[in-house]
JSON list of C-alpha atoms and ligand atoms in Angstrom, two decimals:
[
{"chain": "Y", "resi": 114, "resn": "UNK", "atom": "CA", "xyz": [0.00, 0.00, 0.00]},
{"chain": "Y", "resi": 115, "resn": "UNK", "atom": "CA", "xyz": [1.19, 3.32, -0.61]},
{"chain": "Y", "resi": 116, "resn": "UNK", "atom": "CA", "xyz": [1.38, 6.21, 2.32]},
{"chain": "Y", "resi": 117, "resn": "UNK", "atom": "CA", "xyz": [0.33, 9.18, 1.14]},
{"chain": "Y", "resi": 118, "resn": "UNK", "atom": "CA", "xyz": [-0.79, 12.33, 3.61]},
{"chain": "Y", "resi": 119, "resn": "UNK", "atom": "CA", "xyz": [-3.94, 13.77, 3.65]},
{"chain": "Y", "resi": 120, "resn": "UNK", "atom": "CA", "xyz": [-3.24, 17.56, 2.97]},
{"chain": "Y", "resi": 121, "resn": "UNK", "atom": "CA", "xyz": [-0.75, 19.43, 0.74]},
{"chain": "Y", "resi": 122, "resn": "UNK", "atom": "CA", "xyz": [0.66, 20.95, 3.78]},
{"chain": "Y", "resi": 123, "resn": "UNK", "atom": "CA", "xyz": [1.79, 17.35, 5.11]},
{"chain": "Y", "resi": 124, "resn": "UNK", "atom": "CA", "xyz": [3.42, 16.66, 2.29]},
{"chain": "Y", "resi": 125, "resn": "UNK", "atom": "CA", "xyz": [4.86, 19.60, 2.46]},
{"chain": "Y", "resi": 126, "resn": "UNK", "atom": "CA", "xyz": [6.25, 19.58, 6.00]},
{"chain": "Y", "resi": 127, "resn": "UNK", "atom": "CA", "xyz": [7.49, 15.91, 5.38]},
{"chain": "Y", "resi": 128, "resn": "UNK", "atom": "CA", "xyz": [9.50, 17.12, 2.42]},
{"chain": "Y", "resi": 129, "resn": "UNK", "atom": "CA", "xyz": [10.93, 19.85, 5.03]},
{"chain": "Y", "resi": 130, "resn": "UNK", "atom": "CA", "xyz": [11.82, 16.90, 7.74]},
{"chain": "Y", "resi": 131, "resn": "UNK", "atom": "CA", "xyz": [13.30, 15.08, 5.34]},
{"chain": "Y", "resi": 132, "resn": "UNK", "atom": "CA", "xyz": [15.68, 17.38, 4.09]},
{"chain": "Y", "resi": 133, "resn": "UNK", "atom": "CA", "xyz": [14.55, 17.76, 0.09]},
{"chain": "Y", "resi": 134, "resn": "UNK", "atom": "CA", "xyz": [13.09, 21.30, 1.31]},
{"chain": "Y", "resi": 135, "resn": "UNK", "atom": "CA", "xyz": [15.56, 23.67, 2.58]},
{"chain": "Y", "resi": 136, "resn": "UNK", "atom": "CA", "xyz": [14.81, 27.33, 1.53]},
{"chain": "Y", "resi": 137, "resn": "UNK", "atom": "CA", "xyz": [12.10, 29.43, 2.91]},
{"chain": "Y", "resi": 138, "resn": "UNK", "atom": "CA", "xyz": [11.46, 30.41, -0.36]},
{"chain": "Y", "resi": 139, "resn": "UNK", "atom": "CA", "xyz": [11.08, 26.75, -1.73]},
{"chain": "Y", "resi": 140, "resn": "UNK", "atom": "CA", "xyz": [8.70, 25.91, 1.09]},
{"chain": "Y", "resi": 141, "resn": "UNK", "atom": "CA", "xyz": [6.31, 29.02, 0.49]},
{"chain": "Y", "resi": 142, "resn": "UNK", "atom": "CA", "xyz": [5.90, 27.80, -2.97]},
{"chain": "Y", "resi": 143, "resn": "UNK", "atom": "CA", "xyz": [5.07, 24.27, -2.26]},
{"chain": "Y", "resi": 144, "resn": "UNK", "atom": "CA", "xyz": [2.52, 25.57, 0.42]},
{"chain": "Y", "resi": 145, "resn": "UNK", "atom": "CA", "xyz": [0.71, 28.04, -1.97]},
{"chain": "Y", "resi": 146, "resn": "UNK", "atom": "CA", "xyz": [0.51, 25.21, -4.88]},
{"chain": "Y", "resi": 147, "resn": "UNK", "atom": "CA", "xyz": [-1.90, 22.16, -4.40]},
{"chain": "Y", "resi": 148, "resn": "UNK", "atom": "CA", "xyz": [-0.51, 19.51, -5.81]},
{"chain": "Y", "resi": 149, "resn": "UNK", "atom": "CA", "xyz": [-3.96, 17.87, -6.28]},
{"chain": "Y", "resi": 150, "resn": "UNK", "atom": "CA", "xyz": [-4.58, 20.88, -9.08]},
{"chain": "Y", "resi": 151, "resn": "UNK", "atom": "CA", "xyz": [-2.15, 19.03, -10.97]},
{"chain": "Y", "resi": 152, "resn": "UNK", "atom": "CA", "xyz": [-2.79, 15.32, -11.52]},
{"chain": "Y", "resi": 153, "resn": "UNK", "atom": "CA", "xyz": [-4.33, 13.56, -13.84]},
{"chain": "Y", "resi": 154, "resn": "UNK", "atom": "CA", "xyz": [-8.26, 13.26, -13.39]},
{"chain": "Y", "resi": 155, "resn": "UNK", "atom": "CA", "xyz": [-9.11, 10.42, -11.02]},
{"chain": "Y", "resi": 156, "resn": "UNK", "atom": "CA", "xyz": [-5.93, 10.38, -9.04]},
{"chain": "Y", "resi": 157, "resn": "UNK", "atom": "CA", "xyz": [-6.82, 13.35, -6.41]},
{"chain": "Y", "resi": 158, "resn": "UNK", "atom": "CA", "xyz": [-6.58, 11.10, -3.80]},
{"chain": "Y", "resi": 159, "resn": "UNK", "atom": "CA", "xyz": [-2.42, 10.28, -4.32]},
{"chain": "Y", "resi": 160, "resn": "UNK", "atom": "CA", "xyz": [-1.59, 13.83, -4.73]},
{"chain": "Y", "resi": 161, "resn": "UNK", "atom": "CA", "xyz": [0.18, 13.96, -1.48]},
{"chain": "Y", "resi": 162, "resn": "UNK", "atom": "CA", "xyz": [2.02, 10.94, -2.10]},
{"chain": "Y", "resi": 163, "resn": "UNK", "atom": "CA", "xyz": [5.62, 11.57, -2.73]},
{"chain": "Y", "resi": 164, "resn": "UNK", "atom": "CA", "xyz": [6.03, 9.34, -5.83]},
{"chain": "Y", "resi": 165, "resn": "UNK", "atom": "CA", "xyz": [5.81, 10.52, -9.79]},
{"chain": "Y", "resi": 166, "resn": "UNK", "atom": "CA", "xyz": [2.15, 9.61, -10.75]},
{"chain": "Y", "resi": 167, "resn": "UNK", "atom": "CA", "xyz": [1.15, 8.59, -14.16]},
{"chain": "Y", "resi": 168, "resn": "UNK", "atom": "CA", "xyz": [-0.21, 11.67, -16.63]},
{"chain": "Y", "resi": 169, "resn": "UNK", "atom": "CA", "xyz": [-3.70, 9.16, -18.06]},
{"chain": "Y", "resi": 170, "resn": "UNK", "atom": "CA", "xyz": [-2.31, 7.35, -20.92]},
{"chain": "Y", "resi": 171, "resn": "UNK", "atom": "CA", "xyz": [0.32, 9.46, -22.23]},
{"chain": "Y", "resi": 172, "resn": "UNK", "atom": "CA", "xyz": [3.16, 7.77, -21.04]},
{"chain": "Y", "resi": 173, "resn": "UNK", "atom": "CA", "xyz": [4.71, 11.01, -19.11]},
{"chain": "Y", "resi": 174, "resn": "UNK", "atom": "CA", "xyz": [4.54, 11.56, -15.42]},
{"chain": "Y", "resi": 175, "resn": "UNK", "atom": "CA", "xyz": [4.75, 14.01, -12.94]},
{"chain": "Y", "resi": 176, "resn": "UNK", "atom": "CA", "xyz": [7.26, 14.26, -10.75]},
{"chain": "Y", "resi": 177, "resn": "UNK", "atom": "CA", "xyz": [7.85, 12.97, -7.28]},
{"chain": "Y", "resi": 178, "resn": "UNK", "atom": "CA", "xyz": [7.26, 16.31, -5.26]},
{"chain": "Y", "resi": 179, "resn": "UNK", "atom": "CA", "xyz": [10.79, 15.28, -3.70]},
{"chain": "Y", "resi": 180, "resn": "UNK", "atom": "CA", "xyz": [12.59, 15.11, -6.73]},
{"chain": "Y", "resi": 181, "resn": "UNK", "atom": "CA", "xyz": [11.00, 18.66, -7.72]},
{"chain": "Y", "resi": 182, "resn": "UNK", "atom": "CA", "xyz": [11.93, 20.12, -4.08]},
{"chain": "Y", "resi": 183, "resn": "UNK", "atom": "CA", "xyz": [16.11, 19.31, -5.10]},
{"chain": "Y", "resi": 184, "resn": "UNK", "atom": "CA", "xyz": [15.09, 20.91, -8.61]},
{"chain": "Y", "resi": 185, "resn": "UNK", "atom": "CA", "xyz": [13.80, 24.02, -7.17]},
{"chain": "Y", "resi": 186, "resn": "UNK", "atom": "CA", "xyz": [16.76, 24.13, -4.49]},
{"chain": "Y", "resi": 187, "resn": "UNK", "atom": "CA", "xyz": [19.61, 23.83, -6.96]},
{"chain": "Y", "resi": 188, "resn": "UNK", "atom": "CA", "xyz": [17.84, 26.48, -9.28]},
{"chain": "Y", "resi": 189, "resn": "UNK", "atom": "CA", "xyz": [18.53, 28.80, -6.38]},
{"chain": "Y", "resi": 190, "resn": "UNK", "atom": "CA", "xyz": [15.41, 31.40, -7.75]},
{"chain": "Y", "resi": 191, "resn": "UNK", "atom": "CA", "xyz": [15.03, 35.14, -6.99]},
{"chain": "Y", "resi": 192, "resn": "UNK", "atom": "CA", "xyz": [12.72, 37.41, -7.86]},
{"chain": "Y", "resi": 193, "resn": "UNK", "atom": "CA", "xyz": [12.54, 38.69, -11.18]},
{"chain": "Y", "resi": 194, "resn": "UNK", "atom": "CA", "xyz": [13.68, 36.29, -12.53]},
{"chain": "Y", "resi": 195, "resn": "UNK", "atom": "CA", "xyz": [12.80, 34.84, -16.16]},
{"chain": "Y", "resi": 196, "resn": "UNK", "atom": "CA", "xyz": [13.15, 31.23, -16.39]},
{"chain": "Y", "resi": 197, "resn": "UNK", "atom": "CA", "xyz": [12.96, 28.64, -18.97]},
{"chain": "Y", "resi": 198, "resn": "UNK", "atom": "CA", "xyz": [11.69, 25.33, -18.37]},
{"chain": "Y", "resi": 199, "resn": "UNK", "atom": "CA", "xyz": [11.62, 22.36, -21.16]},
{"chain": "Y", "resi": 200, "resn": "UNK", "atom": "CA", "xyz": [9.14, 19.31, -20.12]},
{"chain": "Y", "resi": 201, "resn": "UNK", "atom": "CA", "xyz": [5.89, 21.19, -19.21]},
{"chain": "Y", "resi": 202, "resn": "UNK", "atom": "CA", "xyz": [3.66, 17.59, -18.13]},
{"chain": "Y", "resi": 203, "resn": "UNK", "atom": "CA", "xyz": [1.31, 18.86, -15.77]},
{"chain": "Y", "resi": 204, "resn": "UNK", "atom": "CA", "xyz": [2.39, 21.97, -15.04]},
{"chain": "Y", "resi": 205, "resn": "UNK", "atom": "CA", "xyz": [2.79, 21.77, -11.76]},
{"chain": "Y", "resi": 206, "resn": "UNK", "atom": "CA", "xyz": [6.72, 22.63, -11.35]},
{"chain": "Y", "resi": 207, "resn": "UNK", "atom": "CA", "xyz": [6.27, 25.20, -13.81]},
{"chain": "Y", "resi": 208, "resn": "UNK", "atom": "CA", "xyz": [3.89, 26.91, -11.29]},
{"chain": "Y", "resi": 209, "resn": "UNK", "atom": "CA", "xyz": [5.87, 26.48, -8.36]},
{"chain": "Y", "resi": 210, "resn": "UNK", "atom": "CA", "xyz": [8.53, 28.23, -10.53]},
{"chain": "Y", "resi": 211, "resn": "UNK", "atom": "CA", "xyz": [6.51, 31.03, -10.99]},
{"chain": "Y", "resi": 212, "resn": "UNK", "atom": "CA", "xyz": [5.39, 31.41, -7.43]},
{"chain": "Y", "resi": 213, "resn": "UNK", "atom": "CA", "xyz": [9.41, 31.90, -6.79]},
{"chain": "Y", "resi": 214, "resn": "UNK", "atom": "CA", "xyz": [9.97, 34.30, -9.55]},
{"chain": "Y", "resi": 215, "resn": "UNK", "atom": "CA", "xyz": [6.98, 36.24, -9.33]},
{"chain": "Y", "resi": 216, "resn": "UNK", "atom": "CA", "xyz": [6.77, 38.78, -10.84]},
{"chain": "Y", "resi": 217, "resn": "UNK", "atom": "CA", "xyz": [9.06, 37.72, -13.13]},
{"chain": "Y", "resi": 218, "resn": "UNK", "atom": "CA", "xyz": [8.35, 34.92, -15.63]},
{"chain": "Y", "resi": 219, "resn": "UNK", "atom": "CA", "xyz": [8.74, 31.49, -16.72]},
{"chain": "Y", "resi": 220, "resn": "UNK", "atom": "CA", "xyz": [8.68, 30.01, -20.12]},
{"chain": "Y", "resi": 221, "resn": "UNK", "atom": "CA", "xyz": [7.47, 26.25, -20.45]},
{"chain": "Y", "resi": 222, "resn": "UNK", "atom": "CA", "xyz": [7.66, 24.41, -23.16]},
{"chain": "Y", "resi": 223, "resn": "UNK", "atom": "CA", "xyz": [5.71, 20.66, -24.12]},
{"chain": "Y", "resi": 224, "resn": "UNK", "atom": "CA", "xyz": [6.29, 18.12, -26.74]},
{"chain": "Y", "resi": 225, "resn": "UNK", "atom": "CA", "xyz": [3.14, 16.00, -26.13]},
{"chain": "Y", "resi": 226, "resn": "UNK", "atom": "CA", "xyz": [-0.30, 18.56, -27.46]},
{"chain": "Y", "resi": 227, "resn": "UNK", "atom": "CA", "xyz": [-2.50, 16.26, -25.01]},
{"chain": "Y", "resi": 228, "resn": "UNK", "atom": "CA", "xyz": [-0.16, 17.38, -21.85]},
{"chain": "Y", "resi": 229, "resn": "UNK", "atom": "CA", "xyz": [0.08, 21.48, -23.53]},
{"chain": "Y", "resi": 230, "resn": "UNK", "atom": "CA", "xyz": [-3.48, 21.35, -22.85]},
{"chain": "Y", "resi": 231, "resn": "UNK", "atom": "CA", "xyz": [-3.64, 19.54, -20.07]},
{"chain": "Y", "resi": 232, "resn": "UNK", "atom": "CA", "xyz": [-0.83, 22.13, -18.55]},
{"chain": "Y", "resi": 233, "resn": "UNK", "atom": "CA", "xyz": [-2.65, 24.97, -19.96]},
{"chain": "Y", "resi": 234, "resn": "UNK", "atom": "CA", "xyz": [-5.66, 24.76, -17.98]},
{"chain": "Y", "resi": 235, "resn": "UNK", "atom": "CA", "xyz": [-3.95, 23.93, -14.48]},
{"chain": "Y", "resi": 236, "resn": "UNK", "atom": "CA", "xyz": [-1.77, 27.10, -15.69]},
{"chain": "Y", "resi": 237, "resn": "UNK", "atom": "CA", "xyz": [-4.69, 29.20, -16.18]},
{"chain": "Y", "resi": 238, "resn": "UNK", "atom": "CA", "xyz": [-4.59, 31.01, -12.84]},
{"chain": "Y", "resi": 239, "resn": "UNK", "atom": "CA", "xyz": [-0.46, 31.75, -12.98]},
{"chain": "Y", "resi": 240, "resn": "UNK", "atom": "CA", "xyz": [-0.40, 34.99, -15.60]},
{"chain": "Y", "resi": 241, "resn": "UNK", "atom": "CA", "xyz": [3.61, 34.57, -15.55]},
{"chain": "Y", "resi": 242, "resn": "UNK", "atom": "CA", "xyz": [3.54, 30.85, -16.73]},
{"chain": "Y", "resi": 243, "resn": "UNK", "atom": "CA", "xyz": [3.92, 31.20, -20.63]},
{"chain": "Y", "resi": 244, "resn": "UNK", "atom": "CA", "xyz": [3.21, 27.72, -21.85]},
{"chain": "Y", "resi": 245, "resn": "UNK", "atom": "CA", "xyz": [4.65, 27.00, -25.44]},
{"chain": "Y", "resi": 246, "resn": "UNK", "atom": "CA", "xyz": [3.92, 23.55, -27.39]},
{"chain": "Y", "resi": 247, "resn": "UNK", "atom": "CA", "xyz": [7.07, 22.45, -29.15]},
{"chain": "Y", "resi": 248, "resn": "UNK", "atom": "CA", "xyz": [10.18, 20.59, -29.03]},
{"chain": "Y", "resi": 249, "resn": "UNK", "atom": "CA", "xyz": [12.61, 22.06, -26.46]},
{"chain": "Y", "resi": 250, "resn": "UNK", "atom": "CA", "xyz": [15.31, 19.81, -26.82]},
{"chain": "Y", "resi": 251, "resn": "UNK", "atom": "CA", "xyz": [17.08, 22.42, -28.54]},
{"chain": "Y", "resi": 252, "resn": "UNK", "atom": "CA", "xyz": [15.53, 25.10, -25.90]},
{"chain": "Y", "resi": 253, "resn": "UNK", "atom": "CA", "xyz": [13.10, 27.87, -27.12]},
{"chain": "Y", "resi": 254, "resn": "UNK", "atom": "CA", "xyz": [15.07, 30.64, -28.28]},
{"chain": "Y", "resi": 255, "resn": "UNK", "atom": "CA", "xyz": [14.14, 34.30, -26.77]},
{"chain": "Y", "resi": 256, "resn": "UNK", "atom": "CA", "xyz": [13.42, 37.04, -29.51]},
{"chain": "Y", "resi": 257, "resn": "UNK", "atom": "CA", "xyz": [16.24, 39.48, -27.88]},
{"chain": "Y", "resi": 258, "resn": "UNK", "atom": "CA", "xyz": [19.14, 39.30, -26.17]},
{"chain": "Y", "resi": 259, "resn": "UNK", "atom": "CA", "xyz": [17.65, 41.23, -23.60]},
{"chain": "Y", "resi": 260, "resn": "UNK", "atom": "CA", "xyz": [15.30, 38.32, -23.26]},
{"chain": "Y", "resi": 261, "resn": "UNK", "atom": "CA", "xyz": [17.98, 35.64, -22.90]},
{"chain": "Y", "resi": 262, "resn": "UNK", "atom": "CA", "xyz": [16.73, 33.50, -19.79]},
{"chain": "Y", "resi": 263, "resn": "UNK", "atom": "CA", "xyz": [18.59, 33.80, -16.22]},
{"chain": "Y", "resi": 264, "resn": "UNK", "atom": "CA", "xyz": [17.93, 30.35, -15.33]},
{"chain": "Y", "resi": 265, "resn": "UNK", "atom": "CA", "xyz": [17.39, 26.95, -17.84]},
{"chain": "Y", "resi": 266, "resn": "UNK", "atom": "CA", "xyz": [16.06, 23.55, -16.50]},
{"chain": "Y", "resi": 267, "resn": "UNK", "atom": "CA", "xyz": [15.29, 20.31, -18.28]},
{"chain": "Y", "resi": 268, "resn": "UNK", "atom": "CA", "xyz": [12.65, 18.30, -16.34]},
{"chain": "Y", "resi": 269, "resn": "UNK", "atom": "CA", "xyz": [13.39, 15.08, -18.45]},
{"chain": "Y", "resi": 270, "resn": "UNK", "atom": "CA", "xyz": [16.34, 12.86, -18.74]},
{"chain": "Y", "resi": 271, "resn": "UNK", "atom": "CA", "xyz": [19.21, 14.27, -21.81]},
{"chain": "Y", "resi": 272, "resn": "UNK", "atom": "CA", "xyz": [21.60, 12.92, -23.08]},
{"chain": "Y", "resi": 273, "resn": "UNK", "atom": "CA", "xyz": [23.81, 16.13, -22.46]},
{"chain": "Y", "resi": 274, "resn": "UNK", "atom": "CA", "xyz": [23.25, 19.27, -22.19]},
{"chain": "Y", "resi": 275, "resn": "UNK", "atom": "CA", "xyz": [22.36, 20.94, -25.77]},
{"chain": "Y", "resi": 276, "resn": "UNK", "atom": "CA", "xyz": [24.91, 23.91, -26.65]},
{"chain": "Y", "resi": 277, "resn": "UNK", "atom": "CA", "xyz": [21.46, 25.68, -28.49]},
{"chain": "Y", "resi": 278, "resn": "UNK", "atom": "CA", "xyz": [19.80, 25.43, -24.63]},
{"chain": "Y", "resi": 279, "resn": "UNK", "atom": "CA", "xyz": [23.48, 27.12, -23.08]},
{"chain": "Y", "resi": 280, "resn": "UNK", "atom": "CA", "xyz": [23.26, 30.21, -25.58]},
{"chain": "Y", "resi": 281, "resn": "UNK", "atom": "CA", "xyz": [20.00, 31.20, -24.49]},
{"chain": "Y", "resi": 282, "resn": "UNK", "atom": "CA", "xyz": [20.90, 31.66, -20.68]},
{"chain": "Y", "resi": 283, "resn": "UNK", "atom": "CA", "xyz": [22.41, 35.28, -19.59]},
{"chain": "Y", "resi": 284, "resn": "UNK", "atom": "CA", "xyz": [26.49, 35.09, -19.36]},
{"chain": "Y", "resi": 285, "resn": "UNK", "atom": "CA", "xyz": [26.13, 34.36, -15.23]},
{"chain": "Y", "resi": 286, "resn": "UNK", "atom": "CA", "xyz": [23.32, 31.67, -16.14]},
{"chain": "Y", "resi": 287, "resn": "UNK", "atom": "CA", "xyz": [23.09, 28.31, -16.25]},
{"chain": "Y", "resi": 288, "resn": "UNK", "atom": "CA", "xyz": [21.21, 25.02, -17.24]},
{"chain": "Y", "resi": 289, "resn": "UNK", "atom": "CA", "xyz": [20.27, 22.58, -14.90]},
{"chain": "Y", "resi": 290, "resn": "UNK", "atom": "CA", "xyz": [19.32, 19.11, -15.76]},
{"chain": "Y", "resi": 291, "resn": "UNK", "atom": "CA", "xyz": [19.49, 15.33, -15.65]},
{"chain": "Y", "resi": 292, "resn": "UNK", "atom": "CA", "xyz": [21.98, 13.80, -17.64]},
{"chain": "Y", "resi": 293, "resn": "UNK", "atom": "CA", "xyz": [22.12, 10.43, -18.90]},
{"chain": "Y", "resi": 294, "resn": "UNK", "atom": "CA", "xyz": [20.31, 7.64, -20.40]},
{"chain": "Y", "resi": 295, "resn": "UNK", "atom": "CA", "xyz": [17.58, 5.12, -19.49]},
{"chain": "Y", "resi": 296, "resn": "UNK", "atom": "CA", "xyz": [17.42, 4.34, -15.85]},
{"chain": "Y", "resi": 297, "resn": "UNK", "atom": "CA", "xyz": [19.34, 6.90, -13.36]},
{"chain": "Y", "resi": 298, "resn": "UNK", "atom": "CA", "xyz": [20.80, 10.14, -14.38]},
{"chain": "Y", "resi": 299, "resn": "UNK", "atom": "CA", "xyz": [22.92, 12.38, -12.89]},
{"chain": "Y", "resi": 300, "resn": "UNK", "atom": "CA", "xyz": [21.22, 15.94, -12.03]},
{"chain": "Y", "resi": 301, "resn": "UNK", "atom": "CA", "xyz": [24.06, 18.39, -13.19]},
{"chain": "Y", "resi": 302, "resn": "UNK", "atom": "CA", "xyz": [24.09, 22.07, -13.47]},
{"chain": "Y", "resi": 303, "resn": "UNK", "atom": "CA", "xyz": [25.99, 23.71, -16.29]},
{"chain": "Y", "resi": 304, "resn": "UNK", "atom": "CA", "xyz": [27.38, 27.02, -16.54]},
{"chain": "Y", "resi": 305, "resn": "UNK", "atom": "CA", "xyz": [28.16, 28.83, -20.10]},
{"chain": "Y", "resi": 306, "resn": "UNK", "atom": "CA", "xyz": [31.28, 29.27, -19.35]},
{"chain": "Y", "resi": 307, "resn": "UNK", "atom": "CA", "xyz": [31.37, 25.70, -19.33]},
{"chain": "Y", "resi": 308, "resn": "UNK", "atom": "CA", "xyz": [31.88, 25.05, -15.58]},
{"chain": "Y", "resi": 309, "resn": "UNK", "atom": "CA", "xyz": [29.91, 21.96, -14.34]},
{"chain": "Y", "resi": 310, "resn": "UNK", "atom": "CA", "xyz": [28.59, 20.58, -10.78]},
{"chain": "Y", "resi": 311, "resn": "UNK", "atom": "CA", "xyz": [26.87, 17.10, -9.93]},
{"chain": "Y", "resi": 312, "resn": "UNK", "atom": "CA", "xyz": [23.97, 16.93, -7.62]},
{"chain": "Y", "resi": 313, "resn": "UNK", "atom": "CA", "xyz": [23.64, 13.56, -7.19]},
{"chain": "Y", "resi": 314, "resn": "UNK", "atom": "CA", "xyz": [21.58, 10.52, -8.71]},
{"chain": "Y", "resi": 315, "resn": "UNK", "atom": "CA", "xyz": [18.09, 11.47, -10.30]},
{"chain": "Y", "resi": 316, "resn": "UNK", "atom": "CA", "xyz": [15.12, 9.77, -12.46]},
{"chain": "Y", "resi": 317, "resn": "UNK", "atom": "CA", "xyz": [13.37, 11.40, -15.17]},
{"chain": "Y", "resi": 318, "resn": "UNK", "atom": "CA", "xyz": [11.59, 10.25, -18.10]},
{"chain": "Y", "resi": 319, "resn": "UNK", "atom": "CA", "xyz": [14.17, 10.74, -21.45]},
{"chain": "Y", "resi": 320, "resn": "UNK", "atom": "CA", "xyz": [13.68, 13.74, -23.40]},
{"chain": "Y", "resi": 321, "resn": "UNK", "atom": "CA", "xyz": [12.07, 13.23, -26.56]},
{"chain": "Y", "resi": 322, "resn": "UNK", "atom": "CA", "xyz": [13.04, 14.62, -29.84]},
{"chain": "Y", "resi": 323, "resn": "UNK", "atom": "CA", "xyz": [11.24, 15.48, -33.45]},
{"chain": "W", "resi": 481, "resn": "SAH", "atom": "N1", "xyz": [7.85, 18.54, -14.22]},
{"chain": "W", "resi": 481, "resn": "SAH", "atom": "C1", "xyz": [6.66, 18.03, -14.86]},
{"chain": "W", "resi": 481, "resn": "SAH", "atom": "C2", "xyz": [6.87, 16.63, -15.34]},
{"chain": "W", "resi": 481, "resn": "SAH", "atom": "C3", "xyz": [7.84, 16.53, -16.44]},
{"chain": "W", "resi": 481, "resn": "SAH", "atom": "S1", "xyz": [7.85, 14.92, -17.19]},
{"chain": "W", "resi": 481, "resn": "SAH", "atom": "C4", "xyz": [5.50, 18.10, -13.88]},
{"chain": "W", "resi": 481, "resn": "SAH", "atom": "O1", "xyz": [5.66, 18.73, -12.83]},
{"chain": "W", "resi": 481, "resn": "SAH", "atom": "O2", "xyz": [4.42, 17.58, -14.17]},
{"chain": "W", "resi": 481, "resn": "SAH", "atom": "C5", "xyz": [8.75, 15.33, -18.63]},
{"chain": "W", "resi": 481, "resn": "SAH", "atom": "C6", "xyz": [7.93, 16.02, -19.68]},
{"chain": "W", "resi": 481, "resn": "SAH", "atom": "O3", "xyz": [8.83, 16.39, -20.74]},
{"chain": "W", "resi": 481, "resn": "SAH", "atom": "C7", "xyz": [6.85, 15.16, -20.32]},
{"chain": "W", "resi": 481, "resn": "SAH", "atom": "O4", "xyz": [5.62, 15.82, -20.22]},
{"chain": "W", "resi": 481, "resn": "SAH", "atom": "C8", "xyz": [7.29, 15.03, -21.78]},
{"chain": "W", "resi": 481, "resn": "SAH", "atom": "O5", "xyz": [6.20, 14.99, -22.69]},
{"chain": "W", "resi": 481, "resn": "SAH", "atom": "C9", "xyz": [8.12, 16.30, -21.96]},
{"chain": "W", "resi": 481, "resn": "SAH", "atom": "N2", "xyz": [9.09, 16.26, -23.06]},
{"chain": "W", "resi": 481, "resn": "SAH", "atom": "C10", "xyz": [9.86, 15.23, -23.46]},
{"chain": "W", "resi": 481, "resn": "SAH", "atom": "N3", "xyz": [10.64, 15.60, -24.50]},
{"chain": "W", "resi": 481, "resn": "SAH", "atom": "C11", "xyz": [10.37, 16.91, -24.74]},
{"chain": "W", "resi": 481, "resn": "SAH", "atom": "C12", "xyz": [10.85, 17.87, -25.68]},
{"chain": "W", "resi": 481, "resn": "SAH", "atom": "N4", "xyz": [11.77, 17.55, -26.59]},
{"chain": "W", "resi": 481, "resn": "SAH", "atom": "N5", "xyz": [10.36, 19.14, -25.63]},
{"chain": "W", "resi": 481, "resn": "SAH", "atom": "C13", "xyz": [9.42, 19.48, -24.70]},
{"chain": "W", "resi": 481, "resn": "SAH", "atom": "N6", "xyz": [8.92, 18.61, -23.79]},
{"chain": "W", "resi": 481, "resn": "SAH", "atom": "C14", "xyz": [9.39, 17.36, -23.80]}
]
């Protein structure tokens, strides 16, 4: 049987016990987003359960709230800031994101149409979520360079991470994502100026491309 709590705000003090939550910041977020907005119709009642749940039949998941929680600490997110996120699903990192950044912006982009809509309508009450449906395995290029993202993140496994993705970051940037193949990855941030750091063993579903 799986344990699962019975509010958000368990979950969310669990993930704080445990260590995956260490930032005020972080914790605000994950308090003012209900992770039971987020998952597929049908499965309200294991939205506190800290395991990646199934997204119907589309094959894509969303993430363990754990596994966000060490996303959302290594991104280290301010204020202001505009962020670009690749791997969309249900929308419901993208949001937390945006609770962070507020009022700056985040840019999310989503292979599979089904989960753009999906996204799109668990989105609809976060006016700095910009969902895009595409292929962002080669990022989503700003129109300016006074656009050019602050922070990148891949929420799906790559095989490294793209060059394309690196040039759209500002100079102090960086990209932050799991790297490897099937199975475990590990969760690396990348500077552009090419400067790397491991965070440790990670599970995503692969990134897909056209
Ligand atoms: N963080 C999300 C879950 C991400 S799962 C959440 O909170 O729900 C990874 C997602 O990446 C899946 O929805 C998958 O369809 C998407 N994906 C895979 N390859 C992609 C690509 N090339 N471009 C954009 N999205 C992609």
């Amino acid at each position: 049987m799986i344990s699962g709590f019975s509010s958000n705000s368990e979950l969310v003090q669990s993930l704080i016990r445990d260590g995956y939550i260490k930032s005020q910041t972080v914790a605000r977020a994950f308090l003012e987003v209900d992770r039971a907005d987020f998952v597929w119709p049908g499965n309200e009642k294991l939205a506190y359960v800290d395991e990646p749940l199934v997204l119907g039949d589309t094959g894509q998941t969303i993430s363990a709230p754990s596994m966000i929680a060490i996303m959302l600490e290594a991104l280290e997110l301010k204020r202001y800031e505009h962020v670009l996120e690749i791997g969309t699903g249900s929308g419901y990192s993208a949001a937390l994101i945006s609770r962070i950044v507020s009022p700056g912006s985040v840019v999310t982009v989503e292979l599979s149409y089904r989960l753009y809509l999906f996204a799109r309508k668990n989105l609809e009450r976060y006016s700095n979520v910009i969902p895009v449906l595409g292929d962002g395995s080669k990022g989503f290029p700003p129109y300016s360079r006074e656009e050019l993202y602050d922070k990148a993140v891949i929420m799906a496994a790559a095989q490294k991470i793209p060059d394309e993705l690196l040039s759209q970051v500002k100079n102090d940037g960086f990209v932050l994502a799991p790297v490897g193949g099937r199975g475990y990855q590990d969760l690396i941030k990348k500077w552009k100026n090419g400067r790397e750091e491991s965070y440790g063993a990670c599970i995503f579903v692969p990134l897909r491309s056209l």
